mmCIF file of C-alpha atoms in Angstrom:
data_model
loop_
_atom_site.group_PDB
_atom_site.id
_atom_site.type_symbol
_atom_site.label_atom_id
_atom_site.label_comp_id
_atom_site.label_asym_id
_atom_site.label_seq_id
_atom_site.Cartn_x
_atom_site.Cartn_y
_atom_site.Cartn_z
ATOM 1 C CA MET A 1 119.912 96.987 85.998
ATOM 2 C CA THR A 2 118.605 99.755 83.713
ATOM 3 C CA ASN A 3 118.630 103.395 84.784
ATOM 4 C CA LEU A 4 114.812 103.303 84.972
ATOM 5 C CA SER A 5 114.680 100.264 87.250
ATOM 6 C CA ALA A 6 117.564 101.586 89.337
ATOM 7 C CA GLY A 7 115.696 104.850 89.864
ATOM 8 C CA ALA A 8 112.550 102.976 90.896
ATOM 9 C CA ALA A 9 114.536 100.894 93.372
ATOM 10 C CA LEU A 10 116.104 104.001 94.910
ATOM 11 C CA ARG A 11 112.743 105.738 95.199
ATOM 12 C CA GLY A 12 111.374 102.658 96.933
ATOM 13 C CA ARG A 13 113.995 102.987 99.663
ATOM 14 C CA TYR A 14 113.029 106.564 100.519
ATOM 15 C CA LEU A 15 109.884 108.177 101.865
ATOM 16 C CA LEU A 16 109.586 111.913 102.559
ATOM 17 C CA ARG A 17 106.630 112.867 104.722
ATOM 18 C CA SER A 18 106.033 116.600 104.627
ATOM 19 C CA LEU A 19 102.359 116.777 105.652
ATOM 20 C CA GLY A 20 101.363 116.563 109.303
ATOM 21 C CA GLN A 21 103.883 114.208 110.918
ATOM 22 C CA VAL A 22 107.135 115.193 109.190
ATOM 23 C CA ASP A 23 109.698 112.440 108.700
ATOM 24 C CA VAL A 24 112.317 111.165 106.260
ATOM 25 C CA LEU A 25 112.578 107.395 106.073
ATOM 26 C CA ILE A 26 115.232 105.194 104.466
ATOM 27 C CA ASP A 27 114.261 101.523 104.302
ATOM 28 C CA GLY A 28 111.609 102.255 106.932
ATOM 29 C CA GLN A 29 114.007 103.906 109.393
ATOM 30 C CA SER A 30 113.830 107.589 110.301
ATOM 31 C CA VAL A 31 116.835 109.681 109.364
ATOM 32 C CA VAL A 32 118.759 111.076 112.342
ATOM 33 C CA TRP A 33 119.880 114.540 111.308
ATOM 34 C CA PRO A 34 123.412 115.540 112.338
ATOM 35 C CA ALA A 35 122.379 119.196 112.333
ATOM 36 C CA ARG A 36 119.143 121.140 111.917
ATOM 37 C CA SER A 37 120.633 123.057 108.985
ATOM 38 C CA ALA A 38 120.879 119.839 106.939
ATOM 39 C CA GLU A 39 117.180 119.051 107.464
ATOM 40 C CA GLU A 40 116.207 122.670 106.747
ATOM 41 C CA LEU A 41 118.129 122.562 103.479
ATOM 42 C CA LEU A 42 116.352 119.359 102.450
ATOM 43 C CA TRP A 43 112.884 120.823 102.993
ATOM 44 C CA TYR A 44 113.790 124.164 101.441
ATOM 45 C CA LEU A 45 114.847 122.417 98.229
ATOM 46 C CA HIS A 46 111.754 120.201 98.469
ATOM 47 C CA ALA A 47 109.635 123.356 98.454
ATOM 48 C CA TYR A 48 111.437 124.556 95.301
ATOM 49 C CA PRO A 49 111.600 121.522 92.993
ATOM 50 C CA ALA A 50 112.933 123.690 90.143
ATOM 51 C CA GLY A 51 115.958 124.514 92.307
ATOM 52 C CA ARG A 52 117.500 127.642 93.841
ATOM 53 C CA TYR A 53 120.825 129.468 93.686
ATOM 54 C CA ARG A 54 123.123 129.569 96.696
ATOM 55 C CA HIS A 55 122.532 133.260 97.395
ATOM 56 C CA ASP A 56 118.753 132.625 97.436
ATOM 57 C CA ILE A 57 119.154 129.715 99.824
ATOM 58 C CA LEU A 58 121.386 131.672 102.189
ATOM 59 C CA ALA A 59 119.116 134.720 102.217
ATOM 60 C CA GLU A 60 115.711 133.018 102.380
ATOM 61 C CA LEU A 61 116.556 130.047 104.578
ATOM 62 C CA TRP A 62 119.042 131.537 107.039
ATOM 63 C CA GLY A 63 118.905 135.300 106.448
ATOM 64 C CA LEU A 64 122.562 135.449 105.412
ATOM 65 C CA ASP A 65 124.476 137.371 102.782
ATOM 66 C CA ASP A 66 126.584 135.371 100.345
ATOM 67 C CA THR A 67 129.920 135.830 102.127
ATOM 68 C CA ALA A 68 132.820 133.420 102.466
ATOM 69 C CA ALA A 69 131.700 132.435 105.971
ATOM 70 C CA SER A 70 128.079 131.821 104.977
ATOM 71 C CA ALA A 71 129.178 129.970 101.831
ATOM 72 C CA ASN A 72 131.143 127.620 104.091
ATOM 73 C CA ARG A 73 128.063 127.098 106.256
ATOM 74 C CA PHE A 74 126.152 126.154 103.117
ATOM 75 C CA ARG A 75 128.821 123.648 102.043
ATOM 76 C CA VAL A 76 128.786 122.022 105.500
ATOM 77 C CA ALA A 77 124.962 121.757 105.515
ATOM 78 C CA LEU A 78 125.023 120.329 101.989
ATOM 79 C CA HIS A 79 127.647 117.728 102.927
ATOM 80 C CA ARG A 80 125.666 116.705 106.026
ATOM 81 C CA LEU A 81 122.455 116.428 104.024
ATOM 82 C CA ARG A 82 124.050 114.160 101.425
ATOM 83 C CA ALA A 83 125.703 112.047 104.120
ATOM 84 C CA ALA A 84 122.485 111.684 106.152
ATOM 85 C CA LEU A 85 120.601 110.443 103.077
ATOM 86 C CA GLY A 86 123.483 108.221 101.993
ATOM 87 C CA ARG A 87 123.471 109.734 98.513
ATOM 88 C CA PRO A 88 126.223 111.990 97.136
ATOM 89 C CA ASP A 89 123.706 112.989 94.440
ATOM 90 C CA ALA A 90 120.892 113.823 96.889
ATOM 91 C CA VAL A 91 121.348 117.451 95.853
ATOM 92 C CA VAL A 92 122.366 118.161 92.278
ATOM 93 C CA GLU A 93 124.147 121.370 91.233
ATOM 94 C CA GLU A 94 123.960 122.600 87.649
ATOM 95 C CA HIS A 95 125.125 126.042 86.522
ATOM 96 C CA GLY A 96 124.984 127.256 90.120
ATOM 97 C CA ARG A 97 121.416 126.072 90.737
ATOM 98 C CA TYR A 98 120.867 123.430 93.446
ATOM 99 C CA THR A 99 117.994 120.953 93.170
ATOM 100 C CA LEU A 100 116.844 117.975 95.176
ATOM 101 C CA HIS A 101 117.326 114.777 93.172
ATOM 102 C CA ALA A 102 114.233 113.822 91.153
ATOM 103 C CA ASP A 103 114.046 110.417 92.874
ATOM 104 C CA LEU A 104 113.767 112.094 96.282
ATOM 105 C CA LEU A 105 111.144 114.548 95.071
ATOM 106 C CA ALA A 106 109.142 111.639 93.642
ATOM 107 C CA ALA A 107 109.354 109.847 97.012
ATOM 108 C CA SER A 108 107.462 112.603 98.857
ATOM 109 C CA ASP A 109 103.818 112.651 99.882
ATOM 110 C CA THR A 110 103.233 116.074 98.314
ATOM 111 C CA TYR A 111 104.534 114.755 94.978
ATOM 112 C CA ALA A 112 101.965 111.946 95.129
ATOM 113 C CA LEU A 113 99.281 114.486 96.048
ATOM 114 C CA HIS A 114 99.954 116.809 93.127
ATOM 115 C CA GLN A 115 100.412 113.936 90.672
ATOM 116 C CA ALA A 116 96.978 112.544 91.526
ATOM 117 C CA LEU A 117 95.401 116.006 91.390
ATOM 118 C CA GLY A 118 96.926 116.559 87.956
ATOM 119 C CA GLN A 119 95.711 113.184 86.700
ATOM 120 C CA SER A 120 92.177 113.950 87.890
ATOM 121 C CA GLN A 121 92.174 117.223 85.955
ATOM 122 C CA ARG A 122 93.159 115.412 82.757
ATOM 123 C CA SER A 123 90.476 112.733 83.078
ATOM 124 C CA ASN A 124 87.165 113.130 81.255
ATOM 125 C CA ASN A 125 85.468 110.371 83.236
ATOM 126 C CA GLY A 126 83.575 111.634 86.284
ATOM 127 C CA ARG A 127 83.962 108.482 88.369
ATOM 128 C CA GLU A 128 87.637 108.192 87.515
ATOM 129 C CA ARG A 129 88.152 111.840 88.489
ATOM 130 C CA GLU A 130 86.401 111.190 91.786
ATOM 131 C CA LYS A 131 88.593 108.148 92.485
ATOM 132 C CA LEU A 132 91.788 110.060 91.706
ATOM 133 C CA LEU A 133 90.719 113.011 93.839
ATOM 134 C CA ARG A 134 89.896 110.776 96.788
ATOM 135 C CA GLN A 135 93.248 109.045 96.387
ATOM 136 C CA ALA A 136 95.050 112.385 96.340
ATOM 137 C CA LEU A 137 93.170 113.978 99.219
ATOM 138 C CA ALA A 138 93.585 110.904 101.418
ATOM 139 C CA SER A 139 97.293 111.742 101.590
ATOM 140 C CA ALA A 140 96.734 115.450 102.192
ATOM 141 C CA GLU A 141 96.063 115.356 105.933
ATOM 142 C CA GLY A 142 97.995 117.868 107.986
ATOM 143 C CA GLU A 143 99.837 121.135 107.451
ATOM 144 C CA TYR A 144 102.873 121.319 105.208
ATOM 145 C CA LEU A 145 106.112 121.275 107.272
ATOM 146 C CA PRO A 146 104.439 122.460 110.509
ATOM 147 C CA HIS A 147 107.747 122.393 112.413
ATOM 148 C CA LEU A 148 109.371 125.083 110.231
ATOM 149 C CA GLN A 149 108.886 128.842 109.992
ATOM 150 C CA GLY A 150 109.749 131.488 107.443
ATOM 151 C CA ASP A 151 108.332 133.293 104.446
ATOM 152 C CA TRP A 152 109.453 130.545 102.078
ATOM 153 C CA VAL A 153 107.580 127.811 103.932
ATOM 154 C CA GLU A 154 104.485 129.993 104.340
ATOM 155 C CA GLN A 155 104.385 130.477 100.569
ATOM 156 C CA ALA A 156 104.765 126.744 99.997
ATOM 157 C CA ARG A 157 102.024 126.015 102.545
ATOM 158 C CA ALA A 158 99.676 128.397 100.775
ATOM 159 C CA GLN A 159 100.321 126.675 97.435
ATOM 160 C CA HIS A 160 99.696 123.197 98.828
ATOM 161 C CA ARG A 161 96.615 124.359 100.731
ATOM 162 C CA ALA A 162 95.192 125.960 97.590
ATOM 163 C CA ALA A 163 95.689 122.709 95.670
ATOM 164 C CA VAL A 164 93.932 120.715 98.396
ATOM 165 C CA VAL A 165 91.024 123.165 98.572
ATOM 166 C CA SER A 166 90.667 123.088 94.789
ATOM 167 C CA GLY A 167 90.553 119.291 94.958
ATOM 168 C CA TYR A 168 87.778 119.297 97.557
ATOM 169 C CA LEU A 169 85.766 121.881 95.608
ATOM 170 C CA THR A 170 86.058 119.829 92.420
ATOM 171 C CA LEU A 171 85.041 116.719 94.338
ATOM 172 C CA SER A 172 81.993 118.525 95.704
ATOM 173 C CA GLU A 173 80.949 119.568 92.184
ATOM 174 C CA LEU A 174 81.244 115.970 90.970
ATOM 175 C CA HIS A 175 79.029 114.801 93.831
ATOM 176 C CA CYS A 176 76.585 117.626 93.195
ATOM 177 C CA ALA A 177 76.294 116.682 89.527
ATOM 178 C CA ALA A 178 75.626 113.076 90.572
ATOM 179 C CA MET A 179 73.086 114.340 93.162
ATOM 180 C CA GLU A 180 75.099 112.757 95.974
ATOM 181 C CA CYS A 181 74.247 115.522 98.407
ATOM 182 C CA PRO A 182 75.779 114.154 101.646
ATOM 183 C CA LEU A 183 79.119 113.555 99.914
ATOM 184 C CA ALA A 184 78.991 117.008 98.295
ATOM 185 C CA ALA A 185 78.392 118.592 101.706
ATOM 186 C CA GLN A 186 81.247 116.581 103.214
ATOM 187 C CA ALA A 187 83.689 117.762 100.540
ATOM 188 C CA LEU A 188 82.590 121.394 100.952
ATOM 189 C CA VAL A 189 83.068 121.185 104.715
ATOM 190 C CA ARG A 190 86.628 119.940 104.188
ATOM 191 C CA ALA A 191 87.328 122.756 101.722
ATOM 192 C CA ALA A 192 86.037 125.381 104.157
ATOM 193 C CA ASP A 193 87.985 123.834 107.051
ATOM 194 C CA ASN A 194 91.214 124.114 105.025
ATOM 195 C CA ASP A 195 90.487 127.665 103.904
ATOM 196 C CA PRO A 196 87.543 129.643 105.317
ATOM 197 C CA LEU A 197 88.243 132.297 102.664
ATOM 198 C CA ILE A 198 87.090 130.166 99.763
ATOM 199 C CA GLY A 199 84.675 132.095 97.556
ATOM 200 C CA GLU A 200 81.466 133.069 99.284
ATOM 201 C CA ASP A 201 79.487 131.233 96.615
ATOM 202 C CA HIS A 202 80.948 128.008 98.002
ATOM 203 C CA HIS A 203 79.727 128.905 101.491
ATOM 204 C CA GLN A 204 76.298 129.495 99.974
ATOM 205 C CA ARG A 205 76.440 126.057 98.339
ATOM 206 C CA LEU A 206 77.451 124.530 101.643
ATOM 207 C CA MET A 207 74.558 126.190 103.443
ATOM 208 C CA THR A 208 72.154 124.722 100.883
ATOM 209 C CA CYS A 209 73.812 121.288 101.092
ATOM 210 C CA LEU A 210 73.581 121.268 104.878
ATOM 211 C CA ALA A 211 69.940 122.305 104.762
ATOM 212 C CA MET A 212 69.197 119.489 102.310
ATOM 213 C CA THR A 213 71.231 116.725 103.967
ATOM 214 C CA ARG A 214 70.950 117.579 107.649
ATOM 215 C CA ASP A 215 68.527 120.331 108.607
ATOM 216 C CA ARG A 216 68.131 124.096 108.420
ATOM 217 C CA PHE A 217 69.683 124.510 111.859
ATOM 218 C CA ALA A 218 72.980 123.037 110.646
ATOM 219 C CA ALA A 219 72.913 125.413 107.678
ATOM 220 C CA ILE A 220 72.207 128.458 109.836
ATOM 221 C CA GLU A 221 74.900 127.429 112.308
ATOM 222 C CA HIS A 222 77.425 127.371 109.466
ATOM 223 C CA TYR A 223 76.218 130.809 108.358
ATOM 224 C CA ARG A 224 76.671 132.187 111.873
ATOM 225 C CA ARG A 225 80.185 130.773 112.171
ATOM 226 C CA TYR A 226 81.084 132.200 108.767
ATOM 227 C CA ARG A 227 79.671 135.606 109.695
ATOM 228 C CA TYR A 228 81.653 135.543 112.963
ATOM 229 C CA PHE A 229 84.835 134.625 111.084
ATOM 230 C CA LEU A 230 84.390 137.494 108.632
ATOM 231 C CA ALA A 231 83.719 139.978 111.413
ATOM 232 C CA HIS A 232 86.625 138.995 113.659
ATOM 233 C CA GLU A 233 89.275 137.823 111.188
ATOM 234 C CA VAL A 234 88.598 139.909 108.091
ATOM 235 C CA GLY A 235 86.603 142.899 109.325
ATOM 236 C CA ASP A 236 83.848 142.300 106.808
ATOM 237 C CA THR A 237 80.254 141.085 106.561
ATOM 238 C CA PRO A 238 78.581 138.460 104.360
ATOM 239 C CA MET A 239 77.244 139.420 100.943
ATOM 240 C CA LEU A 240 73.596 140.406 100.689
ATOM 241 C CA GLU A 241 72.897 137.220 98.694
ATOM 242 C CA THR A 242 74.285 135.124 101.565
ATOM 243 C CA GLU A 243 72.123 136.930 104.116
ATOM 244 C CA GLN A 244 69.063 136.461 101.905
ATOM 245 C CA LEU A 245 69.840 132.752 101.524
ATOM 246 C CA ALA A 246 70.069 132.408 105.309
ATOM 247 C CA GLU A 247 66.625 133.996 105.674
ATOM 248 C CA LYS A 248 65.173 131.667 103.038
ATOM 249 C CA ILE A 249 66.644 128.643 104.803
ATOM 250 C CA LYS A 250 65.166 129.807 108.109
ATOM 251 C CA ARG A 251 61.753 129.839 106.411
ATOM 252 C CA GLY A 252 62.340 126.412 104.909
ATOM 253 C CA ASP A 253 62.370 127.944 101.415
ATOM 254 C CA HIS A 254 65.447 126.452 99.786
ATOM 255 C CA ASN A 255 66.418 123.949 97.136
ATOM 256 C CA CYS A 256 69.459 122.601 95.359
ATOM 257 C CA ARG A 257 70.051 123.778 91.778
ATOM 258 C CA HIS A 258 71.030 120.249 90.697
ATOM 259 C CA LEU A 259 67.865 118.787 92.197
ATOM 260 C CA GLN A 260 65.833 121.524 90.568
ATOM 261 C CA GLY A 261 67.396 120.664 87.218
ATOM 262 C CA ALA A 262 66.665 116.966 87.694
ATOM 263 C CA GLN A 263 63.055 117.690 88.661
ATOM 264 C CA THR A 264 62.632 119.911 85.593
ATOM 265 C CA LYS A 265 63.908 117.112 83.311
ATOM 266 C CA ASN A 266 61.484 114.657 84.880
#
């Protein structure tokens, strides 16, 4: 068996679920962790695919200095992790930097998500981009590692959330360009649900989409919820342009820029 086919076979045995319902499966069976520290080490290294040094791992994961005692704790957690996964090479060390094996990284749902997002960015075909984005976002349900806490996991969550939001915003633009208004509104709603602090221009687009695809009451309801969020979570108010758009929608005076462009061409 070649190294390439052997790697594919190994990846096929493993599945790392990091979004929503967290699990590590080997041949369809969930891994039973001998200690929480072994599982924490796995997900820490998953969050840093480029690898980390031992002193970083000890400090950021367990709040420990790099002493003899803490170094021993690290060695025990590392041994348990490798044993639980049945792979002595599950974690690779090179020049003091520890990384999760590439096969294990490639077996995770977040890897599939970011691969599909990257492929969509490289495609010049609108329908192909849409297909790739839908494929990626279908696997993006749920928070990243919701059972863990710490600055390191919060940073990783923010990165994954930003990628998902960017995917939904791109998808909404593709639907807008194709004048598929209900689908554009749906994608914008998902983006705002994942991150209410997306640019205010996107909330304005969503208000217009809702007014066009549902009714003005749905658009104004979104505006009111957004205004409430800003007031109570951020201590701010909507931009003047957003307030003016809300007033126009109340009067029934609104239109979509893509529809306006299409009407002008006709």
